[in-house]
mmCIF file of C-alpha atoms and ligand atoms in Angstrom:
data_model
loop_
_atom_site.group_PDB
_atom_site.id
_atom_site.type_symbol
_atom_site.label_atom_id
_atom_site.label_comp_id
_atom_site.label_asym_id
_atom_site.label_seq_id
_atom_site.Cartn_x
_atom_site.Cartn_y
_atom_site.Cartn_z
ATOM 1 C CA MET K 643 4.983 -0.918 -27.791
ATOM 2 C CA TYR K 644 1.366 0.217 -28.257
ATOM 3 C CA PRO K 645 -1.353 -1.607 -26.300
ATOM 4 C CA ARG K 646 -3.766 -3.834 -28.233
ATOM 5 C CA SER K 647 -6.892 -1.941 -29.234
ATOM 6 C CA PHE K 648 -9.672 -1.693 -26.663
ATOM 7 C CA HIS K 649 -13.052 -0.013 -26.157
ATOM 8 C CA TYR K 650 -12.993 2.981 -23.833
ATOM 9 C CA HIS K 651 -15.925 3.650 -21.443
ATOM 10 C CA ARG K 652 -16.222 6.642 -19.158
ATOM 11 C CA ALA K 653 -18.122 5.933 -15.920
ATOM 12 C CA SER K 654 -20.057 8.775 -14.319
ATOM 13 C CA SER K 655 -20.466 7.050 -10.938
ATOM 14 C CA LEU K 656 -18.838 4.143 -9.112
ATOM 15 C CA LYS K 657 -22.158 2.303 -9.263
ATOM 16 C CA GLU K 658 -22.249 2.721 -13.028
ATOM 17 C CA ALA K 659 -18.638 1.484 -13.249
ATOM 18 C CA GLY K 660 -19.662 -1.686 -11.383
ATOM 19 C CA THR K 661 -22.640 -2.182 -13.710
ATOM 20 C CA MET K 662 -20.382 -1.707 -16.751
ATOM 21 C CA LEU K 663 -17.951 -4.320 -15.405
ATOM 22 C CA SER K 664 -20.738 -6.844 -14.940
ATOM 23 C CA GLN K 665 -22.209 -6.140 -18.415
ATOM 24 C CA LEU K 666 -18.891 -6.072 -20.279
ATOM 25 C CA GLY K 667 -17.667 -9.349 -18.771
ATOM 26 C CA ASP K 668 -14.281 -10.733 -17.762
ATOM 27 C CA ASP K 669 -12.309 -8.824 -20.395
ATOM 28 C CA ALA K 670 -13.227 -5.430 -18.901
ATOM 29 C CA LYS K 671 -10.891 -3.607 -16.519
ATOM 30 C CA LEU K 672 -11.103 -0.445 -14.454
ATOM 31 C CA LEU K 673 -8.695 2.385 -15.158
ATOM 32 C CA ALA K 674 -7.642 4.518 -12.176
ATOM 33 C CA GLY K 675 -4.196 6.196 -12.267
ATOM 34 C CA GLY K 676 -3.046 3.799 -14.985
ATOM 35 C CA GLN K 677 0.400 3.557 -13.363
ATOM 36 C CA SER K 678 0.286 -0.248 -13.171
ATOM 37 C CA LEU K 679 -2.282 -1.091 -15.836
ATOM 38 C CA ILE K 680 -1.038 1.057 -18.735
ATOM 39 C CA PRO K 681 2.602 -0.189 -18.570
ATOM 40 C CA LEU K 682 1.267 -3.771 -18.502
ATOM 41 C CA MET K 683 -0.965 -3.025 -21.510
ATOM 42 C CA LYS K 684 1.950 -1.478 -23.395
ATOM 43 C CA LEU K 685 3.981 -4.625 -22.756
ATOM 44 C CA ARG K 686 0.870 -6.609 -23.789
ATOM 45 C CA PHE K 687 0.925 -8.555 -20.508
ATOM 46 C CA ALA K 688 -2.596 -7.166 -19.935
ATOM 47 C CA ASN K 689 -4.949 -7.051 -22.918
ATOM 48 C CA PRO K 690 -8.372 -5.903 -21.714
ATOM 49 C CA THR K 691 -11.032 -5.568 -24.424
ATOM 50 C CA HIS K 692 -12.815 -2.804 -22.467
ATOM 51 C CA LEU K 693 -11.456 -0.103 -20.152
ATOM 52 C CA VAL K 694 -13.845 1.560 -17.701
ATOM 53 C CA ASP K 695 -12.356 4.910 -16.720
ATOM 54 C CA LEU K 696 -12.977 6.027 -13.127
ATOM 55 C CA ASN K 697 -11.177 9.357 -13.464
ATOM 56 C CA PHE K 698 -14.301 11.384 -14.314
ATOM 57 C CA VAL K 699 -16.354 10.126 -11.356
ATOM 58 C CA ALA K 700 -16.889 13.040 -8.963
ATOM 59 C CA GLY K 701 -16.211 12.680 -5.241
ATOM 60 C CA THR K 702 -13.810 9.734 -5.410
ATOM 61 C CA SER K 703 -10.724 11.626 -4.275
ATOM 62 C CA PHE K 704 -10.931 12.755 -0.657
ATOM 63 C CA ILE K 705 -9.264 12.473 2.748
ATOM 64 C CA LYS K 706 -11.609 12.964 5.706
ATOM 65 C CA GLU K 707 -11.440 12.364 9.429
ATOM 66 C CA SER K 708 -14.473 11.076 11.286
ATOM 67 C CA HIS K 709 -14.742 9.480 14.748
ATOM 68 C CA GLY K 710 -11.047 8.605 15.043
ATOM 69 C CA THR K 711 -10.821 7.158 11.534
ATOM 70 C CA LEU K 712 -9.285 8.532 8.337
ATOM 71 C CA HIS K 713 -11.321 7.873 5.193
ATOM 72 C CA PHE K 714 -9.693 7.900 1.752
ATOM 73 C CA GLY K 715 -11.588 7.915 -1.526
ATOM 74 C CA SER K 716 -10.464 5.164 -3.884
ATOM 75 C CA LEU K 717 -9.012 7.633 -6.416
ATOM 76 C CA THR K 718 -7.039 9.614 -3.854
ATOM 77 C CA ARG K 719 -3.598 10.038 -5.433
ATOM 78 C CA HIS K 720 -0.375 9.174 -3.598
ATOM 79 C CA ALA K 721 0.648 12.858 -3.889
ATOM 80 C CA GLU K 722 -2.563 14.026 -2.194
ATOM 81 C CA ILE K 723 -1.788 11.762 0.766
ATOM 82 C CA GLU K 724 1.833 12.934 0.785
ATOM 83 C CA ASN K 725 0.686 16.570 1.066
ATOM 84 C CA SER K 726 -2.322 16.104 3.329
ATOM 85 C CA VAL K 727 -2.386 17.632 6.809
ATOM 86 C CA ILE K 728 -5.139 15.189 7.782
ATOM 87 C CA ALA K 729 -3.193 12.121 6.605
ATOM 88 C CA ALA K 730 -0.138 13.417 8.492
ATOM 89 C CA LYS K 731 -1.992 12.459 11.696
ATOM 90 C CA ILE K 732 -0.632 8.987 10.934
ATOM 91 C CA PRO K 733 3.011 9.772 10.027
ATOM 92 C CA ILE K 734 3.678 6.333 8.535
ATOM 93 C CA LEU K 735 1.165 7.201 5.767
ATOM 94 C CA HIS K 736 3.287 10.187 4.789
ATOM 95 C CA ASP K 737 6.453 8.023 4.815
ATOM 96 C CA CYS K 738 4.766 5.683 2.353
ATOM 97 C CA ALA K 739 3.132 8.208 0.024
ATOM 98 C CA ALA K 740 6.249 10.408 -0.222
ATOM 99 C CA GLY K 741 8.475 7.442 -1.135
ATOM 100 C CA ILE K 742 6.468 5.917 -3.973
ATOM 101 C CA ALA K 743 8.376 6.197 -7.236
ATOM 102 C CA ASP K 744 8.701 9.741 -8.622
ATOM 103 C CA VAL K 745 6.425 12.771 -8.656
ATOM 104 C CA GLN K 746 4.772 11.786 -11.973
ATOM 105 C CA VAL K 747 3.716 8.386 -10.606
ATOM 106 C CA ARG K 748 2.613 9.911 -7.298
ATOM 107 C CA ASN K 749 0.483 12.515 -9.094
ATOM 108 C CA ARG K 750 -1.430 9.839 -11.034
ATOM 109 C CA GLY K 751 -1.327 6.623 -8.979
ATOM 110 C CA THR K 752 -4.194 5.992 -6.565
ATOM 111 C CA LEU K 753 -4.603 4.264 -3.220
ATOM 112 C CA GLY K 754 -7.551 2.177 -4.462
ATOM 113 C CA GLY K 755 -5.621 1.109 -7.576
ATOM 114 C CA SER K 756 -2.586 0.098 -5.520
ATOM 115 C CA LEU K 757 -4.588 -2.116 -3.170
ATOM 116 C CA ALA K 758 -6.623 -3.611 -6.036
ATOM 117 C CA GLU K 759 -3.426 -4.395 -7.975
ATOM 118 C CA ALA K 760 -1.978 -6.294 -4.940
ATOM 119 C CA ASP K 761 1.516 -6.120 -6.429
ATOM 120 C CA PRO K 762 3.905 -8.026 -4.084
ATOM 121 C CA SER K 763 6.274 -5.028 -4.327
ATOM 122 C CA GLY K 764 3.604 -2.357 -3.700
ATOM 123 C CA ASP K 765 4.099 -0.151 -0.643
ATOM 124 C CA TRP K 766 0.553 0.570 0.567
ATOM 125 C CA ALA K 767 -0.454 -2.947 1.617
ATOM 126 C CA VAL K 768 2.686 -3.240 3.767
ATOM 127 C CA VAL K 769 2.093 0.015 5.613
ATOM 128 C CA LEU K 770 -1.666 -0.359 5.974
ATOM 129 C CA SER K 771 -1.346 -3.883 7.380
ATOM 130 C CA THR K 772 0.284 -2.393 10.512
ATOM 131 C CA LEU K 773 -2.866 -0.301 11.080
ATOM 132 C CA ALA K 774 -6.547 -1.190 11.521
ATOM 133 C CA THR K 775 -7.528 -0.846 7.849
ATOM 134 C CA GLN K 776 -10.774 -1.659 6.136
ATOM 135 C CA VAL K 777 -11.533 -1.651 2.421
ATOM 136 C CA ARG K 778 -15.042 -0.680 1.209
ATOM 137 C CA CYS K 779 -16.024 -2.701 -1.831
ATOM 138 C CA LEU K 780 -18.948 -1.736 -4.069
ATOM 139 C CA GLY K 781 -20.647 -4.184 -6.417
ATOM 140 C CA LYS K 782 -23.938 -5.267 -7.909
ATOM 141 C CA LYS K 783 -25.058 -6.678 -4.556
ATOM 142 C CA GLY K 784 -24.277 -3.429 -2.736
ATOM 143 C CA GLU K 785 -21.431 -2.438 -0.438
ATOM 144 C CA ARG K 786 -19.372 -4.583 1.911
ATOM 145 C CA THR K 787 -16.425 -3.868 4.189
ATOM 146 C CA VAL K 788 -13.431 -6.179 4.160
ATOM 147 C CA ASP K 789 -10.493 -6.092 6.596
ATOM 148 C CA LEU K 790 -7.269 -5.484 4.688
ATOM 149 C CA LYS K 791 -5.864 -8.810 5.951
ATOM 150 C CA ASP K 792 -8.729 -10.601 4.150
ATOM 151 C CA PHE K 793 -8.765 -8.259 1.142
ATOM 152 C CA ILE K 794 -5.304 -9.156 -0.190
ATOM 153 C CA GLN K 795 -5.310 -12.900 -0.693
ATOM 154 C CA ASP K 796 -2.198 -13.561 -2.776
ATOM 155 C CA ALA K 797 0.099 -11.856 -5.279
ATOM 156 C CA TYR K 798 -2.161 -9.886 -7.671
ATOM 157 C CA THR K 799 -5.228 -11.474 -6.045
ATOM 158 C CA THR K 800 -7.812 -9.732 -3.879
ATOM 159 C CA ALA K 801 -11.226 -10.496 -2.419
ATOM 160 C CA LEU K 802 -12.892 -8.361 -5.138
ATOM 161 C CA THR K 803 -15.281 -10.173 -7.460
ATOM 162 C CA HIS K 804 -15.085 -9.230 -11.143
ATOM 163 C CA ASP K 805 -17.846 -6.625 -10.924
ATOM 164 C CA GLU K 806 -16.738 -5.108 -7.612
ATOM 165 C CA LEU K 807 -14.515 -2.109 -7.061
ATOM 166 C CA VAL K 808 -12.784 -0.386 -4.166
ATOM 167 C CA SER K 809 -14.825 2.668 -3.169
ATOM 168 C CA GLU K 810 -13.047 3.748 0.018
ATOM 169 C CA VAL K 811 -10.235 2.840 2.415
ATOM 170 C CA ALA K 812 -10.709 3.509 6.150
ATOM 171 C CA VAL K 813 -7.766 3.632 8.572
ATOM 172 C CA GLN K 814 -8.198 3.946 12.323
ATOM 173 C CA ILE K 815 -5.979 6.593 13.945
ATOM 174 C CA PRO K 816 -3.675 4.751 16.393
ATOM 175 C CA ALA K 817 -4.040 5.328 20.147
ATOM 176 C CA LYS K 818 -2.204 8.148 21.930
ATOM 177 C CA GLY K 819 1.413 7.184 22.623
ATOM 178 C CA SER K 820 1.716 5.426 19.255
ATOM 179 C CA GLY K 821 4.388 5.966 16.647
ATOM 180 C CA GLY K 822 5.183 4.350 13.345
ATOM 181 C CA ALA K 823 7.749 4.427 10.578
ATOM 182 C CA TYR K 824 8.071 2.985 7.092
ATOM 183 C CA LEU K 825 11.455 2.481 5.451
ATOM 184 C CA ALA K 826 12.169 1.050 2.039
ATOM 185 C CA PHE K 827 15.523 0.359 0.426
ATOM 186 C CA LYS K 828 15.613 1.209 -3.290
ATOM 187 C CA ARG K 829 18.087 1.267 -6.153
ATOM 188 C CA ALA K 830 16.496 4.462 -7.548
ATOM 189 C CA ALA K 831 13.320 6.508 -7.041
ATOM 190 C CA PRO K 832 11.179 5.214 -9.945
ATOM 191 C CA VAL K 833 11.608 1.533 -9.094
ATOM 192 C CA TYR K 834 9.959 -0.668 -6.518
ATOM 193 C CA PRO K 835 11.911 -1.307 -3.289
ATOM 194 C CA THR K 836 14.360 -4.177 -2.808
ATOM 195 C CA ALA K 837 12.835 -4.659 0.649
ATOM 196 C CA SER K 838 10.791 -2.571 3.058
ATOM 197 C CA ALA K 839 9.631 -2.563 6.677
ATOM 198 C CA ALA K 840 6.658 -0.915 8.376
ATOM 199 C CA VAL K 841 6.558 -0.661 12.169
ATOM 200 C CA GLN K 842 3.735 0.716 14.302
ATOM 201 C CA LEU K 843 4.195 0.739 18.104
ATOM 202 C CA THR K 844 2.149 1.830 21.099
ATOM 203 C CA MET K 845 4.517 2.859 23.875
ATOM 204 C CA ASP K 846 4.344 3.707 27.560
ATOM 205 C CA GLY K 847 7.656 5.464 28.152
ATOM 206 C CA ASN K 848 10.266 2.962 26.964
ATOM 207 C CA PHE K 849 7.863 0.059 27.426
ATOM 208 C CA CYS K 850 6.240 -1.362 24.305
ATOM 209 C CA LYS K 851 2.549 -2.073 24.882
ATOM 210 C CA GLU K 852 1.637 -3.066 21.310
ATOM 211 C CA ALA K 853 3.619 -3.747 18.141
ATOM 212 C CA ALA K 854 2.726 -4.318 14.505
ATOM 213 C CA ILE K 855 5.489 -5.107 12.007
ATOM 214 C CA ALA K 856 5.075 -5.840 8.294
ATOM 215 C CA LEU K 857 7.666 -6.630 5.634
ATOM 216 C CA GLY K 858 7.466 -5.760 1.937
ATOM 217 C CA CYS K 859 8.999 -7.219 -1.249
ATOM 218 C CA VAL K 860 10.149 -10.340 0.602
ATOM 219 C CA GLY K 861 7.126 -12.554 -0.083
ATOM 220 C CA LEU K 862 4.119 -12.870 -2.375
ATOM 221 C CA THR K 863 2.170 -10.511 -0.116
ATOM 222 C CA ALA K 864 3.108 -8.235 2.785
ATOM 223 C CA ILE K 865 4.370 -10.479 5.621
ATOM 224 C CA LYS K 866 3.270 -9.823 9.207
ATOM 225 C CA ALA K 867 6.405 -10.538 11.273
ATOM 226 C CA LYS K 868 4.560 -12.002 14.271
ATOM 227 C CA ASP K 869 7.650 -13.253 16.151
ATOM 228 C CA ALA K 870 9.279 -9.843 15.725
ATOM 229 C CA GLU K 871 6.141 -8.200 17.149
ATOM 230 C CA ALA K 872 6.205 -10.670 20.084
ATOM 231 C CA ALA K 873 9.870 -9.821 20.740
ATOM 232 C CA LEU K 874 8.811 -6.213 21.472
ATOM 233 C CA ARG K 875 5.341 -6.583 23.008
ATOM 234 C CA GLY K 876 5.435 -6.198 26.784
ATOM 235 C CA GLN K 877 9.188 -5.419 26.746
ATOM 236 C CA ALA K 878 11.347 -2.368 27.309
ATOM 237 C CA ILE K 879 13.092 -1.303 24.103
ATOM 238 C CA SER K 880 16.776 -2.156 24.475
ATOM 239 C CA GLU K 881 19.648 -3.363 22.328
ATOM 240 C CA LYS K 882 18.561 -6.912 23.201
ATOM 241 C CA THR K 883 14.901 -6.493 22.149
ATOM 242 C CA LEU K 884 15.912 -4.574 18.994
ATOM 243 C CA SER K 885 18.253 -7.406 17.959
ATOM 244 C CA ALA K 886 15.639 -10.059 18.760
ATOM 245 C CA ALA K 887 13.003 -8.234 16.650
ATOM 246 C CA ALA K 888 15.422 -7.706 13.738
ATOM 247 C CA GLU K 889 16.478 -11.353 13.813
ATOM 248 C CA ALA K 890 12.861 -12.568 13.951
ATOM 249 C CA ALA K 891 11.951 -10.284 11.026
ATOM 250 C CA SER K 892 14.804 -11.690 8.920
ATOM 251 C CA ALA K 893 13.603 -15.195 9.704
ATOM 252 C CA ALA K 894 10.001 -14.315 8.734
ATOM 253 C CA ALA K 895 11.038 -12.991 5.306
ATOM 254 C CA ASP K 896 10.549 -15.327 2.362
ATOM 255 C CA PRO K 897 12.424 -13.543 -0.462
ATOM 256 C CA GLN K 898 13.437 -14.718 -3.925
ATOM 257 C CA ASP K 899 16.764 -14.181 -5.694
ATOM 258 C CA ASP K 900 16.178 -11.607 -8.443
ATOM 259 C CA MET K 901 17.725 -8.561 -10.131
ATOM 260 C CA ARG K 902 17.225 -6.574 -6.925
ATOM 261 C CA GLY K 903 19.451 -8.907 -4.884
ATOM 262 C CA SER K 904 19.885 -12.407 -3.532
ATOM 263 C CA ALA K 905 17.442 -13.880 -1.032
ATOM 264 C CA ASP K 906 20.145 -13.840 1.674
ATOM 265 C CA TYR K 907 20.899 -10.178 1.007
ATOM 266 C CA LYS K 908 17.204 -9.244 1.276
ATOM 267 C CA ARG K 909 16.829 -11.210 4.508
ATOM 268 C CA THR K 910 19.725 -9.292 6.069
ATOM 269 C CA LEU K 911 18.431 -6.004 4.652
ATOM 270 C CA VAL K 912 14.929 -6.442 6.044
ATOM 271 C CA GLY K 913 16.312 -7.062 9.551
ATOM 272 C CA ALA K 914 18.301 -3.808 9.363
ATOM 273 C CA LEU K 915 15.251 -1.881 8.097
ATOM 274 C CA VAL K 916 13.083 -3.221 10.919
ATOM 275 C CA ARG K 917 15.658 -2.198 13.521
ATOM 276 C CA ARG K 918 15.872 1.360 12.141
ATOM 277 C CA ALA K 919 12.107 1.666 11.761
ATOM 278 C CA ILE K 920 11.588 0.591 15.399
ATOM 279 C CA GLU K 921 14.020 3.270 16.579
ATOM 280 C CA ILE K 922 12.163 5.964 14.614
ATOM 281 C CA ALA K 923 8.732 4.664 15.706
ATOM 282 C CA VAL K 924 9.816 4.881 19.373
ATOM 283 C CA ARG K 925 10.966 8.493 18.913
ATOM 284 C CA ARG K 926 7.744 9.436 17.158
ATOM 285 C CA ALA K 927 5.692 7.759 19.902
ATOM 286 C CA ARG K 928 7.461 10.133 22.325
ATOM 287 C CA GLY K 929 6.206 13.048 20.232
ATOM 288 C CA GLU K 930 9.466 13.797 18.397
ATOM 289 C CA LYS K 931 9.110 15.043 14.806
ATOM 290 C CA VAL K 932 11.312 12.707 12.790
ATOM 291 C CA GLU K 933 11.599 13.062 8.998
ATOM 292 C CA VAL K 934 11.897 9.751 7.202
ATOM 293 C CA SER K 935 12.893 9.105 3.635
ATOM 294 C CA HIS K 936 13.591 5.886 1.835
ATOM 295 C CA LEU K 937 17.174 4.653 1.643
ATOM 296 C CA TYR K 938 18.914 4.426 -1.715
ATOM 297 C CA ALA K 939 21.641 2.043 -2.839
HETATM 298 C C1 LIG V 721 7.777 3.729 -12.838
HETATM 299 C C2 LIG V 721 6.831 3.271 -11.767
HETATM 300 C C3 LIG V 721 7.325 3.060 -10.488
HETATM 301 C C4 LIG V 721 6.467 2.639 -9.462
HETATM 302 N N1 LIG V 721 6.986 2.457 -8.217
HETATM 303 C C5 LIG V 721 6.179 2.122 -7.205
HETATM 304 C C6 LIG V 721 6.670 1.967 -5.891
HETATM 305 O O1 LIG V 721 7.846 2.196 -5.597
HETATM 306 N N2 LIG V 721 5.783 1.589 -4.933
HETATM 307 C C7 LIG V 721 4.458 1.365 -5.197
HETATM 308 O O2 LIG V 721 3.697 1.037 -4.291
HETATM 309 N N3 LIG V 721 3.965 1.512 -6.422
HETATM 310 C C8 LIG V 721 4.768 1.880 -7.434
HETATM 311 N N4 LIG V 721 4.253 2.039 -8.691
HETATM 312 C C9 LIG V 721 2.811 1.727 -8.944
HETATM 313 C C10 LIG V 721 1.917 2.906 -8.582
HETATM 314 O O3 LIG V 721 1.911 3.095 -7.192
HETATM 315 C C11 LIG V 721 0.450 2.690 -9.022
HETATM 316 O O4 LIG V 721 -0.183 3.869 -8.753
HETATM 317 C C12 LIG V 721 -0.347 1.593 -8.389
HETATM 318 O O5 LIG V 721 0.238 0.363 -8.458
HETATM 319 C C13 LIG V 721 -1.704 1.371 -9.098
HETATM 320 O O6 LIG V 721 -2.525 2.469 -8.951
HETATM 321 P P1 LIG V 721 -3.223 3.131 -10.184
HETATM 322 O O7 LIG V 721 -4.216 4.060 -9.639
HETATM 323 O O8 LIG V 721 -2.228 3.653 -11.132
HETATM 324 O O9 LIG V 721 -4.027 1.873 -10.827
HETATM 325 P P2 LIG V 721 -4.231 1.400 -12.322
HETATM 326 O O10 LIG V 721 -2.919 1.149 -12.964
HETATM 327 O O11 LIG V 721 -5.191 2.270 -13.026
HETATM 328 O O12 LIG V 721 -4.960 0.005 -12.019
HETATM 329 C C14 LIG V 721 -4.262 -1.069 -11.419
HETATM 330 C C15 LIG V 721 -5.212 -2.263 -11.277
HETATM 331 O O13 LIG V 721 -6.191 -2.011 -10.275
HETATM 332 C C16 LIG V 721 -7.520 -2.019 -10.849
HETATM 333 N N5 LIG V 721 -8.214 -0.911 -10.184
HETATM 334 C C17 LIG V 721 -7.872 0.396 -10.217
HETATM 335 N N6 LIG V 721 -8.686 1.109 -9.405
HETATM 336 C C18 LIG V 721 -9.553 0.221 -8.862
HETATM 337 C C19 LIG V 721 -10.630 0.354 -7.934
HETATM 338 N N7 LIG V 721 -10.987 1.515 -7.394
HETATM 339 N N8 LIG V 721 -11.297 -0.781 -7.592
HETATM 340 C C20 LIG V 721 -10.944 -1.987 -8.115
HETATM 341 N N9 LIG V 721 -9.939 -2.158 -8.991
HETATM 342 C C21 LIG V 721 -9.250 -1.065 -9.352
HETATM 343 C C22 LIG V 721 -7.325 -1.842 -12.354
HETATM 344 O O14 LIG V 721 -8.365 -2.426 -13.091
HETATM 345 C C23 LIG V 721 -5.991 -2.560 -12.567
HETATM 346 O O15 LIG V 721 -6.192 -3.938 -12.658
HETATM 347 C C24 LIG V 721 5.079 2.431 -9.730
HETATM 348 C C25 LIG V 721 4.574 2.654 -11.020
HETATM 349 C C26 LIG V 721 5.438 3.066 -12.039
HETATM 350 C C27 LIG V 721 4.888 3.322 -13.410
#
């Protein structure tokens, strides 16, 4: 189906895009990679009267390192993160970027668009919630920085006001001795996962000093599995702690029955993903190079 007709506006700066949003009113929407918005417009689930295109704004796609933090421009494409040597300093970012859909989607879709969309099945919010992540928001009143945990408020709902946009995403590089892994279980590449698990650990030998675990596609937003984190924190990694963390993660999941599987199936699946992701995170924390790819049905 064709989208309903709309007025197209090309912004020449992020500031101008914000001004356009405030002048054009509630029926205006930003266009980044178009990989969520355009399909919704074609299905006529989204019918914006005005589209403000960000794709011609210079300097919005970058990956930089500064003072122990990685900075991503809002229009940085998934594929750029997948192929970036700088982003590879946090291996879990590569796991995520390389597993999103297919190469066409990864070449167009952006980090800023993914976070702004806040799709309950989106990968980035899950992965980034295991790291110290801040979202820079630019609006009429200037810039503000919002912690990711406060940025995503509900399914498809963020802290952005109508005339604000995401200008940058900043991710702190984890301490030495850290390792992370992100695993998603999918029916095919160009579909969202059935369930996913992100694990980021700080280790001292086999002893877990710090743990962050987040679950995807099993709730309205990414779920921080706090009891699973507590099952690892301050413990040696063993069969017993792995099982306790996996069990706690399954209990934290709040999935729905849908075409991807029953709620019970997803709860079991997420426990298995967490267990595997912990094992890979531990190996990476030791300095091993471990390739990770999503698992397919
Ligand atoms: C076939 C297919 C499979 C997919 N599979 C996956 C998957 O497995 N995992 C996954 O995570 N994603 C998946 N996606 C979605 C993809 O990752 C998108 O790139 C992402 O959801 C949105 O990014 P975008 O740049 O395309 O945003 P757009 O579609 O352009 O915009 C999405 C929303 O965000 C708003 N927006 C965009 N940029 C900004 C900004 N800078 N500031 C404020 N608001 C903004 C727009 O107004 C719109 O409301 C899939 C998409 C398709 C088409």
